[in-house]
């Protein structure tokens, strides 16, 4: 009887763990679906970044966060959008960075980009990769960073922050990594759309200028 009771207890505990795992997997799938659905309807780079950051921060219960992108001219990392949920502040750079950039190998973001893998810091006071640059950074304790990769090309870094030590776990890391992949794809599409639009506008302006030149060269008598 004791053996049977123990087996029933173990089976019940295993079933509860399975239910918890299924619930986590379901929540992660729903979050990724919302991210994909939201990003699919926008070709604007700023909208892609702000919507994605807000959704991931809500899913991981991060208090602050940001998305850093590699600047094409300098190769440095610079924040393009930042979020502070406690202060209800969501900032996005207008065609540029919101803060001073970082060198590719500098700080936690540089480490993540160089190693191309997710990093979870349980206590920033014990990890030299976290380099506070302002008062808010010094109060942070938990940090999760995931690289934005488009195949083998690094585009930037997703940063999530919490004031309590040990807030982020492996489930959060897996969700952030999956979300970062979707963000990279959406960002690439938005950048391609912007490039094509700029080229089309430039081509249209060139054709217009040529037509004006030809019109001035044509004489009134048609000669």
Short mmCIF file of C-alpha atoms in Angstrom, two decimals:
data_model
loop_
_atom_site.label_atom_id
_atom_site.label_comp_id
_atom_site.label_asym_id
_atom_site.label_seq_id
_atom_site.Cartn_x
_atom_site.Cartn_y
_atom_site.Cartn_z
CA UNK A 1 0.00 0.00 0.00
CA UNK A 2 2.87 2.35 0.83
CA UNK A 3 4.51 1.70 -2.53
CA UNK A 4 1.25 2.30 -4.39
CA UNK A 5 0.64 5.54 -2.49
CA UNK A 6 4.16 6.72 -3.32
CA UNK A 7 3.64 5.93 -7.00
CA UNK A 8 0.38 7.86 -7.02
CA UNK A 9 2.10 10.84 -5.39
CA UNK A 10 4.94 10.76 -7.90
CA UNK A 11 2.54 10.44 -10.83
CA UNK A 12 0.49 13.37 -9.53
CA UNK A 13 3.61 15.52 -9.14
CA UNK A 14 4.76 14.57 -12.64
CA UNK A 15 1.34 15.47 -14.04
CA UNK A 16 1.45 18.86 -12.31
CA UNK A 17 4.92 19.51 -13.75
CA UNK A 18 3.67 18.56 -17.21
CA UNK A 19 0.74 20.94 -16.86
CA UNK A 20 3.06 23.73 -15.79
CA UNK A 21 5.40 23.04 -18.71
CA UNK A 22 2.48 23.01 -21.13
CA UNK A 23 1.20 26.29 -19.71
CA UNK A 24 4.61 27.90 -20.14
CA UNK A 25 4.90 26.60 -23.70
CA UNK A 26 1.40 27.84 -24.48
CA UNK A 27 2.11 31.30 -23.06
CA UNK A 28 5.37 31.52 -25.00
CA UNK A 29 3.66 30.46 -28.23
CA UNK A 30 0.89 33.02 -27.71
CA UNK A 31 3.43 35.76 -27.06
CA UNK A 32 5.40 34.90 -30.17
CA UNK A 33 2.18 34.79 -32.19
CA UNK A 34 1.24 38.29 -30.99
CA UNK A 35 4.72 39.54 -31.85
CA UNK A 36 4.66 37.99 -35.33
CA UNK A 37 1.12 39.25 -36.00
CA UNK A 38 1.97 42.75 -34.82
CA UNK A 39 5.22 43.00 -36.74
CA UNK A 40 3.72 41.58 -39.92
CA UNK A 41 1.40 44.56 -40.41
CA UNK A 42 4.09 47.24 -40.22
CA UNK A 43 6.95 48.18 -42.52
CA UNK A 44 7.97 51.16 -40.41
CA UNK A 45 11.20 50.54 -38.53
CA UNK A 46 10.21 52.60 -35.48
CA UNK A 47 6.88 50.84 -35.12
CA UNK A 48 8.55 47.44 -35.43
CA UNK A 49 11.01 48.24 -32.64
CA UNK A 50 8.56 49.88 -30.23
CA UNK A 51 5.82 47.25 -30.57
CA UNK A 52 8.25 44.34 -30.27
CA UNK A 53 10.01 45.77 -27.21
CA UNK A 54 6.74 46.45 -25.42
CA UNK A 55 5.38 42.94 -26.08
CA UNK A 56 8.56 41.16 -24.95
CA UNK A 57 8.85 43.33 -21.84
CA UNK A 58 5.25 42.53 -20.89
CA UNK A 59 5.79 38.80 -21.45
CA UNK A 60 8.91 38.68 -19.27
CA UNK A 61 7.67 41.26 -16.73
CA UNK A 62 10.75 43.37 -17.40
CA UNK A 63 10.69 46.84 -15.85
CA UNK A 64 12.98 48.47 -18.37
CA UNK A 65 14.50 47.55 -21.69
CA UNK A 66 15.78 48.66 -25.03
CA UNK A 67 16.79 47.60 -28.51
CA UNK A 68 20.26 48.50 -29.74
CA UNK A 69 21.15 48.37 -33.43
CA UNK A 70 24.48 48.27 -35.20
CA UNK A 71 25.11 51.60 -36.87
CA UNK A 72 26.02 50.95 -40.54
CA UNK A 73 28.63 53.71 -40.76
CA UNK A 74 30.51 53.21 -37.50
CA UNK A 75 29.68 49.62 -36.57
CA UNK A 76 28.84 50.76 -33.02
CA UNK A 77 25.81 49.73 -31.00
CA UNK A 78 23.26 52.45 -30.22
CA UNK A 79 19.82 52.40 -28.61
CA UNK A 80 17.06 52.99 -31.13
CA UNK A 81 14.20 52.51 -28.67
CA UNK A 82 13.98 52.33 -24.87
CA UNK A 83 11.22 51.45 -22.42
CA UNK A 84 10.55 52.23 -18.76
CA UNK A 85 7.30 50.54 -17.79
CA UNK A 86 7.21 51.95 -14.25
CA UNK A 87 7.44 55.51 -15.55
CA UNK A 88 5.27 54.67 -18.61
CA UNK A 89 7.97 56.01 -20.91
CA UNK A 90 8.63 54.60 -24.38
CA UNK A 91 11.25 56.52 -26.35
CA UNK A 92 12.29 56.03 -29.95
CA UNK A 93 15.05 57.75 -31.85
CA UNK A 94 14.01 59.71 -34.90
CA UNK A 95 16.28 58.33 -37.59
CA UNK A 96 19.09 57.85 -35.08
CA UNK A 97 20.15 56.70 -31.65
CA UNK A 98 18.50 57.81 -28.43
CA UNK A 99 21.77 57.64 -26.46
CA UNK A 100 25.49 57.52 -27.07
CA UNK A 101 26.60 54.35 -28.81
CA UNK A 102 28.84 51.55 -27.56
CA UNK A 103 31.74 49.86 -29.25
CA UNK A 104 30.99 46.39 -30.59
CA UNK A 105 32.97 44.68 -27.82
CA UNK A 106 31.95 46.96 -24.96
CA UNK A 107 29.73 45.95 -22.04
CA UNK A 108 27.11 43.21 -21.93
CA UNK A 109 25.61 44.17 -25.30
CA UNK A 110 29.00 43.95 -26.94
CA UNK A 111 29.61 40.55 -25.36
CA UNK A 112 26.26 39.23 -26.58
CA UNK A 113 26.87 40.50 -30.09
CA UNK A 114 30.38 39.06 -30.21
CA UNK A 115 29.35 35.64 -28.87
CA UNK A 116 25.97 35.64 -30.64
CA UNK A 117 24.09 34.05 -27.75
CA UNK A 118 21.69 34.99 -24.97
CA UNK A 119 23.13 36.21 -21.66
CA UNK A 120 21.27 36.22 -18.34
CA UNK A 121 22.77 38.09 -15.40
CA UNK A 122 21.21 37.19 -12.05
CA UNK A 123 23.08 39.90 -10.14
CA UNK A 124 24.78 42.74 -11.95
CA UNK A 125 26.93 43.46 -8.89
CA UNK A 126 28.71 40.15 -9.51
CA UNK A 127 29.16 40.40 -13.28
CA UNK A 128 31.75 42.72 -14.82
CA UNK A 129 30.00 42.69 -18.18
CA UNK A 130 27.35 45.04 -16.79
CA UNK A 131 28.75 48.57 -16.92
CA UNK A 132 26.37 51.18 -15.41
CA UNK A 133 26.32 54.44 -17.36
CA UNK A 134 23.63 56.27 -15.37
CA UNK A 135 21.91 56.12 -11.97
CA UNK A 136 19.12 53.86 -13.19
CA UNK A 137 21.65 51.32 -14.47
CA UNK A 138 23.32 51.17 -11.06
CA UNK A 139 20.01 50.16 -9.42
CA UNK A 140 19.38 47.30 -11.84
CA UNK A 141 20.10 43.74 -10.70
CA UNK A 142 18.77 41.33 -13.34
CA UNK A 143 19.53 41.70 -17.04
CA UNK A 144 18.62 39.58 -20.05
CA UNK A 145 20.24 40.29 -23.40
CA UNK A 146 19.57 38.51 -26.71
CA UNK A 147 21.24 39.11 -30.10
CA UNK A 148 19.20 40.15 -33.13
CA UNK A 149 20.53 37.82 -35.81
CA UNK A 150 19.49 37.62 -39.47
CA UNK A 151 21.05 34.33 -40.49
CA UNK A 152 24.74 35.00 -39.69
CA UNK A 153 24.50 38.79 -39.70
CA UNK A 154 24.21 40.53 -36.29
CA UNK A 155 21.77 43.45 -36.41
CA UNK A 156 21.63 44.45 -32.76
CA UNK A 157 20.76 43.43 -29.20
CA UNK A 158 17.52 43.17 -27.22
CA UNK A 159 17.98 44.24 -23.57
CA UNK A 160 15.55 43.49 -20.70
CA UNK A 161 16.12 44.77 -17.16
CA UNK A 162 14.67 44.26 -13.67
CA UNK A 163 15.56 45.73 -10.28
CA UNK A 164 15.33 42.39 -8.42
CA UNK A 165 18.16 39.87 -8.54
CA UNK A 166 17.40 36.54 -10.21
CA UNK A 167 14.27 37.76 -11.98
CA UNK A 168 14.99 36.28 -15.43
CA UNK A 169 15.19 32.52 -15.96
CA UNK A 170 15.87 30.13 -18.84
CA UNK A 171 12.25 30.31 -20.01
CA UNK A 172 12.60 34.07 -20.34
CA UNK A 173 15.85 33.54 -22.22
CA UNK A 174 14.26 31.15 -24.71
CA UNK A 175 11.35 33.52 -25.27
CA UNK A 176 13.67 36.49 -25.77
CA UNK A 177 15.81 34.54 -28.22
CA UNK A 178 12.79 33.48 -30.27
CA UNK A 179 11.38 37.00 -30.20
CA UNK A 180 14.74 38.48 -31.22
CA UNK A 181 14.72 36.27 -34.32
CA UNK A 182 11.29 37.57 -35.32
CA UNK A 183 12.34 41.15 -34.65
CA UNK A 184 15.42 40.71 -36.86
CA UNK A 185 13.29 39.43 -39.76
CA UNK A 186 10.74 42.24 -39.40
CA UNK A 187 13.50 44.82 -39.07
CA UNK A 188 15.18 43.55 -42.21
CA UNK A 189 11.93 43.86 -44.15
CA UNK A 190 11.36 47.38 -42.84
CA UNK A 191 14.88 48.44 -43.78
CA UNK A 192 14.51 46.93 -47.25
CA UNK A 193 11.20 48.72 -47.73
CA UNK A 194 12.77 52.01 -46.66
CA UNK A 195 15.70 51.49 -49.03
CA UNK A 196 13.43 50.70 -51.98
CA UNK A 197 11.23 53.71 -51.18
CA UNK A 198 14.23 56.03 -50.99
CA UNK A 199 15.64 54.69 -54.25
CA UNK A 200 12.27 55.05 -55.98
CA UNK A 201 11.94 58.61 -54.75
CA UNK A 202 15.48 59.45 -55.86
CA UNK A 203 14.87 57.89 -59.28
CA UNK A 204 11.62 59.80 -59.68
CA UNK A 205 13.36 63.06 -58.82
CA UNK A 206 16.13 62.34 -61.32
CA UNK A 207 13.63 61.61 -64.12
CA UNK A 208 11.75 64.79 -63.30
CA UNK A 209 14.92 66.86 -63.50
CA UNK A 210 15.84 65.29 -66.84
CA UNK A 211 12.39 66.01 -68.25
CA UNK A 212 12.72 69.65 -67.17
CA UNK A 213 16.13 69.91 -68.85
CA UNK A 214 14.79 68.41 -72.08
CA UNK A 215 11.77 70.73 -71.99
CA UNK A 216 14.03 73.80 -71.75
CA UNK A 217 16.17 72.60 -74.60
CA UNK A 218 13.26 72.15 -76.99
CA UNK A 219 12.59 75.25 -79.08
CA UNK A 220 9.12 76.73 -79.48
CA UNK A 221 9.07 75.91 -83.24
CA UNK A 222 9.75 72.25 -82.48
CA UNK A 223 13.21 72.33 -84.12
#
